[in-house]
Amino acid sequence: MTELAVQGISVLRGARAILSDVTMRLRGGELVAVIGPNGAGKSTFLRVLAGLTEPHCGIVSLDDQPLGRFDRVILARRRAYIPQDPRCEWPISVERLVALGLSAELPLLGRIDAVLERRIDATLRECDLERCRDQPATTLSGGELHRAMLARALVADPPVLIFDEPTAGLDPRHTLDTMQRLSRLAAAGRLVVIALHDLSLAARFATRVIALKEGRVFADGDTREQLNETLLRAVFAVDAKLTRVGNELLVTFG
């Protein structure tokens, strides 16, 4: 089973600690929601998990191998990462943008072979991008670009998925589609780690919640055990009410 092990990581920005002494293990089969107020360290934490930001101290290992020892191509095959504000600066087609998720398998020139083409077709269909597959990615709306970047991350089917606000800019239908897809991937054994501001989505879909406050882990554990009104008041300084409807938790603020 895939595992990310985090041991004593800290990240500094000048004299300020963005993350302080974070230790935990994240395993395949989990959909982990990282929550916390602005400036809590969520995005930095995800970048450290993805191997894109090197901590000032501590170590992150993927299946017992430190991220720093991975060949960059191999690491790209093992994990996918989407930042909070993804961008595409080149007017390549949506199809080709999604195909970049298969960079290690793509030919340098010429057409994509039939097997990879089928994988790309299926991913475009799952992310509701078929109608704009030939459209320049630079002309997509914000929500469409988010879906295209999600498709690029999913097409290679990596065992670790790390997404910063994967539903940002999406309409209700595509928000639900995205969260359901990520939930299915986790249930199938993938490790899915996402930063979320929408606590109702975290309550509904996450199997585990990590609450960050001022760069430290304030709470970590099963969503139904950890996500409560006391936690939300302590982390976000707001009054919230959690209501159970069937098997789901709904979060409202008063």
Short mmCIF file of C-alpha atoms in Angstrom, two decimals:
data_model
loop_
_atom_site.label_atom_id
_atom_site.label_comp_id
_atom_site.label_asym_id
_atom_site.label_seq_id
_atom_site.Cartn_x
_atom_site.Cartn_y
_atom_site.Cartn_z
CA MET A 1 0.00 0.00 0.00
CA THR A 2 1.29 3.45 -0.94
CA GLU A 3 2.39 5.55 2.02
CA LEU A 4 3.67 9.10 2.49
CA ALA A 5 5.58 9.43 5.75
CA VAL A 6 6.16 12.93 7.13
CA GLN A 7 8.71 13.23 9.91
CA GLY A 8 9.30 16.48 11.78
CA ILE A 9 9.03 18.85 8.83
CA SER A 10 9.32 22.60 9.32
CA VAL A 11 9.33 25.36 6.71
CA LEU A 12 10.52 28.89 7.43
CA ARG A 13 9.91 32.11 5.55
CA GLY A 14 12.32 34.60 7.00
CA ALA A 15 11.81 34.43 10.75
CA ARG A 16 8.27 33.09 10.39
CA ALA A 17 7.51 29.39 10.66
CA ILE A 18 5.05 28.42 7.90
CA LEU A 19 5.04 24.80 9.12
CA SER A 20 6.32 23.60 12.49
CA ASP A 21 7.31 20.03 13.40
CA VAL A 22 4.67 18.20 11.34
CA THR A 23 4.73 14.40 11.67
CA MET A 24 2.20 11.90 10.27
CA ARG A 25 1.63 8.98 7.90
CA LEU A 26 -0.77 9.14 4.94
CA ARG A 27 -1.83 5.90 3.28
CA GLY A 28 -3.50 4.68 0.12
CA GLY A 29 -7.25 4.37 0.50
CA GLU A 30 -7.57 7.69 2.32
CA LEU A 31 -9.20 10.87 1.05
CA VAL A 32 -7.51 13.43 3.29
CA ALA A 33 -8.94 16.94 3.57
CA VAL A 34 -6.47 19.56 4.82
CA ILE A 35 -8.40 22.44 6.36
CA GLY A 36 -7.49 25.66 8.13
CA PRO A 37 -7.78 29.44 7.84
CA ASN A 38 -5.85 31.52 5.32
CA GLY A 39 -2.16 31.47 6.17
CA ALA A 40 -2.38 28.24 8.14
CA GLY A 41 0.21 26.55 5.90
CA LYS A 42 -2.07 24.32 3.80
CA SER A 43 -0.58 25.10 0.38
CA THR A 44 2.98 24.86 1.71
CA PHE A 45 2.17 21.51 3.31
CA LEU A 46 0.84 20.14 0.02
CA ARG A 47 3.90 21.38 -1.89
CA VAL A 48 6.16 19.66 0.64
CA LEU A 49 4.16 16.43 0.24
CA ALA A 50 4.54 16.71 -3.54
CA GLY A 51 8.30 17.23 -3.29
CA LEU A 52 8.10 20.74 -4.74
CA THR A 53 9.12 22.62 -1.59
CA GLU A 54 12.05 21.36 0.43
CA PRO A 55 11.53 21.67 4.18
CA HIS A 56 14.16 23.41 6.29
CA CYS A 57 14.20 20.36 8.52
CA GLY A 58 12.53 16.98 8.55
CA ILE A 59 11.92 14.50 5.76
CA VAL A 60 9.08 13.22 3.57
CA SER A 61 9.28 9.66 2.24
CA LEU A 62 7.19 7.86 -0.34
CA ASP A 63 7.10 4.14 0.34
CA ASP A 64 10.19 4.42 2.57
CA GLN A 65 12.26 6.39 0.03
CA PRO A 66 12.92 10.10 0.68
CA LEU A 67 11.36 12.27 -2.02
CA GLY A 68 14.72 13.92 -2.69
CA ARG A 69 16.16 10.61 -3.88
CA PHE A 70 13.55 10.05 -6.57
CA ASP A 71 14.36 10.67 -10.20
CA ARG A 72 12.07 13.50 -11.29
CA VAL A 73 10.42 11.44 -14.02
CA ILE A 74 9.75 8.55 -11.67
CA LEU A 75 8.35 10.89 -9.02
CA ALA A 76 6.06 12.45 -11.64
CA ARG A 77 4.70 8.97 -12.39
CA ARG A 78 4.08 8.26 -8.70
CA ARG A 79 2.27 11.44 -7.75
CA ALA A 80 0.24 14.18 -9.40
CA TYR A 81 -0.06 17.72 -8.05
CA ILE A 82 -2.37 20.59 -8.98
CA PRO A 83 -1.75 24.04 -7.45
CA GLN A 84 -4.48 26.31 -6.17
CA ASP A 85 -4.30 28.58 -9.22
CA PRO A 86 -3.29 26.43 -12.23
CA ARG A 87 -2.26 28.23 -15.41
CA CYS A 88 -1.55 27.38 -19.01
CA GLU A 89 0.56 29.91 -20.88
CA TRP A 90 0.66 28.15 -24.26
CA PRO A 91 -2.28 27.88 -26.71
CA ILE A 92 -2.06 24.09 -26.99
CA SER A 93 -5.27 22.13 -27.39
CA VAL A 94 -7.08 20.78 -24.36
CA GLU A 95 -6.39 17.28 -25.67
CA ARG A 96 -2.65 17.94 -25.75
CA LEU A 97 -2.73 19.59 -22.32
CA VAL A 98 -4.33 16.47 -20.87
CA ALA A 99 -1.83 14.30 -22.77
CA LEU A 100 1.00 16.07 -20.92
CA GLY A 101 0.01 13.94 -17.94
CA LEU A 102 1.46 11.04 -19.95
CA SER A 103 4.71 12.85 -20.79
CA ALA A 104 6.88 9.90 -19.86
CA GLU A 105 5.05 7.75 -22.40
CA LEU A 106 4.42 10.24 -25.21
CA PRO A 107 6.36 10.34 -28.47
CA LEU A 108 8.40 13.50 -28.97
CA LEU A 109 6.90 14.00 -32.43
CA GLY A 110 3.91 12.74 -34.35
CA ARG A 111 0.60 11.32 -33.28
CA ILE A 112 -0.27 9.76 -29.95
CA ASP A 113 -0.58 5.99 -30.27
CA ALA A 114 -3.98 4.28 -30.07
CA VAL A 115 -3.64 2.94 -26.52
CA LEU A 116 -2.76 6.33 -25.05
CA GLU A 117 -5.39 7.98 -27.22
CA ARG A 118 -8.05 5.80 -25.63
CA ARG A 119 -6.87 6.74 -22.15
CA ILE A 120 -6.98 10.42 -23.06
CA ASP A 121 -10.44 10.04 -24.62
CA ALA A 122 -11.78 8.34 -21.51
CA THR A 123 -10.35 11.02 -19.21
CA LEU A 124 -11.71 13.87 -21.35
CA ARG A 125 -15.12 12.22 -21.21
CA GLU A 126 -14.99 11.67 -17.45
CA CYS A 127 -14.06 15.31 -16.86
CA ASP A 128 -16.71 16.62 -19.28
CA LEU A 129 -14.15 18.08 -21.69
CA GLU A 130 -14.99 16.30 -24.95
CA ARG A 131 -16.64 19.29 -26.59
CA CYS A 132 -13.56 21.48 -26.07
CA ARG A 133 -10.82 18.93 -26.76
CA ASP A 134 -9.56 20.91 -29.79
CA GLN A 135 -9.96 24.32 -28.13
CA PRO A 136 -6.80 26.23 -27.14
CA ALA A 137 -6.33 25.79 -23.39
CA THR A 138 -5.63 29.53 -23.05
CA THR A 139 -9.25 30.27 -24.02
CA LEU A 140 -10.86 28.09 -21.35
CA SER A 141 -12.85 29.55 -18.50
CA GLY A 142 -11.39 29.23 -15.01
CA GLY A 143 -13.59 26.26 -14.18
CA GLU A 144 -12.85 24.54 -17.49
CA LEU A 145 -9.12 24.99 -16.98
CA HIS A 146 -9.40 23.49 -13.51
CA ARG A 147 -11.14 20.44 -15.01
CA ALA A 148 -8.50 20.19 -17.75
CA MET A 149 -5.71 20.25 -15.16
CA LEU A 150 -7.56 17.63 -13.14
CA ALA A 151 -7.80 15.48 -16.27
CA ARG A 152 -4.07 15.92 -16.90
CA ALA A 153 -3.36 14.71 -13.37
CA LEU A 154 -5.74 11.74 -13.58
CA VAL A 155 -4.86 10.40 -17.03
CA ALA A 156 -1.68 8.66 -15.85
CA ASP A 157 -3.51 7.09 -12.87
CA PRO A 158 -0.75 7.80 -10.29
CA PRO A 159 -1.05 6.24 -6.81
CA VAL A 160 -0.78 9.65 -5.06
CA LEU A 161 -2.96 12.67 -5.92
CA ILE A 162 -2.27 16.02 -4.22
CA PHE A 163 -4.63 18.86 -5.14
CA ASP A 164 -4.88 22.37 -3.70
CA GLU A 165 -8.55 23.43 -3.80
CA PRO A 166 -9.59 21.05 -6.61
CA THR A 167 -13.14 22.46 -6.73
CA ALA A 168 -12.19 26.16 -6.90
CA GLY A 169 -14.13 27.89 -9.67
CA LEU A 170 -16.30 24.87 -10.45
CA ASP A 171 -20.06 25.03 -10.73
CA PRO A 172 -22.15 22.79 -8.41
CA ARG A 173 -22.44 19.95 -10.92
CA HIS A 174 -18.71 19.74 -11.62
CA THR A 175 -17.86 20.23 -7.94
CA LEU A 176 -19.93 17.18 -7.08
CA ASP A 177 -18.53 15.21 -10.04
CA THR A 178 -14.96 16.02 -8.98
CA MET A 179 -15.43 15.07 -5.34
CA GLN A 180 -17.23 11.86 -6.25
CA ARG A 181 -14.40 10.94 -8.63
CA LEU A 182 -11.74 11.61 -5.98
CA SER A 183 -13.74 9.60 -3.46
CA ARG A 184 -13.89 6.64 -5.85
CA LEU A 185 -10.15 6.85 -6.49
CA ALA A 186 -9.44 6.77 -2.76
CA ALA A 187 -11.81 3.85 -2.30
CA ALA A 188 -9.88 2.03 -5.06
CA GLY A 189 -6.62 2.42 -3.10
CA ARG A 190 -5.20 5.77 -4.20
CA LEU A 191 -3.96 8.28 -1.66
CA VAL A 192 -5.83 11.54 -2.25
CA VAL A 193 -4.80 14.66 -0.32
CA ILE A 194 -6.70 17.89 -0.94
CA ALA A 195 -6.82 21.33 0.64
CA LEU A 196 -10.42 22.49 1.05
CA HIS A 197 -12.14 25.63 2.24
CA ASP A 198 -15.60 24.11 1.73
CA LEU A 199 -16.09 22.30 5.03
CA SER A 200 -19.36 20.72 3.88
CA LEU A 201 -17.42 18.93 1.13
CA ALA A 202 -14.80 17.86 3.66
CA ALA A 203 -17.52 16.53 5.96
CA ARG A 204 -19.26 14.69 3.14
CA PHE A 205 -16.34 13.12 1.28
CA ALA A 206 -13.15 13.07 3.36
CA THR A 207 -12.26 9.95 5.31
CA ARG A 208 -9.64 11.87 7.29
CA VAL A 209 -9.24 15.52 8.17
CA ILE A 210 -6.06 17.39 9.08
CA ALA A 211 -6.65 20.83 10.62
CA LEU A 212 -3.75 23.27 10.45
CA LYS A 213 -3.51 26.44 12.50
CA GLU A 214 -0.51 28.77 12.42
CA GLY A 215 1.59 26.09 10.77
CA ARG A 216 0.92 23.38 13.32
CA VAL A 217 -1.32 20.33 13.24
CA PHE A 218 -4.25 21.21 15.46
CA ALA A 219 -6.20 18.00 14.79
CA ASP A 220 -5.73 14.87 12.69
CA GLY A 221 -7.96 11.82 12.39
CA ASP A 222 -11.19 10.29 11.17
CA THR A 223 -13.47 13.01 9.80
CA ARG A 224 -16.51 11.97 11.81
CA GLU A 225 -14.50 12.01 15.03
CA GLN A 226 -12.48 15.19 14.44
CA LEU A 227 -14.80 17.53 12.55
CA ASN A 228 -17.01 19.10 15.18
CA GLU A 229 -18.23 22.48 16.34
CA THR A 230 -15.52 22.81 18.99
CA LEU A 231 -12.77 22.19 16.41
CA LEU A 232 -14.20 24.68 13.91
CA ARG A 233 -14.55 27.35 16.58
CA ALA A 234 -10.96 26.84 17.74
CA VAL A 235 -9.44 26.73 14.23
CA PHE A 236 -11.56 29.27 12.34
CA ALA A 237 -12.84 31.46 15.22
CA VAL A 238 -16.43 31.13 13.99
CA ASP A 239 -19.56 29.49 15.33
CA ALA A 240 -20.61 26.54 13.23
CA LYS A 241 -23.31 23.91 13.43
CA LEU A 242 -22.93 20.35 12.20
CA THR A 243 -26.14 18.56 11.31
CA ARG A 244 -26.31 14.88 10.46
CA VAL A 245 -28.65 14.08 7.57
CA GLY A 246 -28.65 10.35 7.00
CA ASN A 247 -25.00 9.37 6.67
CA GLU A 248 -23.83 12.89 5.83
CA LEU A 249 -22.70 15.86 7.89
CA LEU A 250 -23.74 19.36 6.86
CA VAL A 251 -21.82 22.40 8.07
CA THR A 252 -23.59 25.74 8.49
CA PHE A 253 -22.33 28.96 10.02
CA GLY A 254 -24.22 31.27 12.29
#
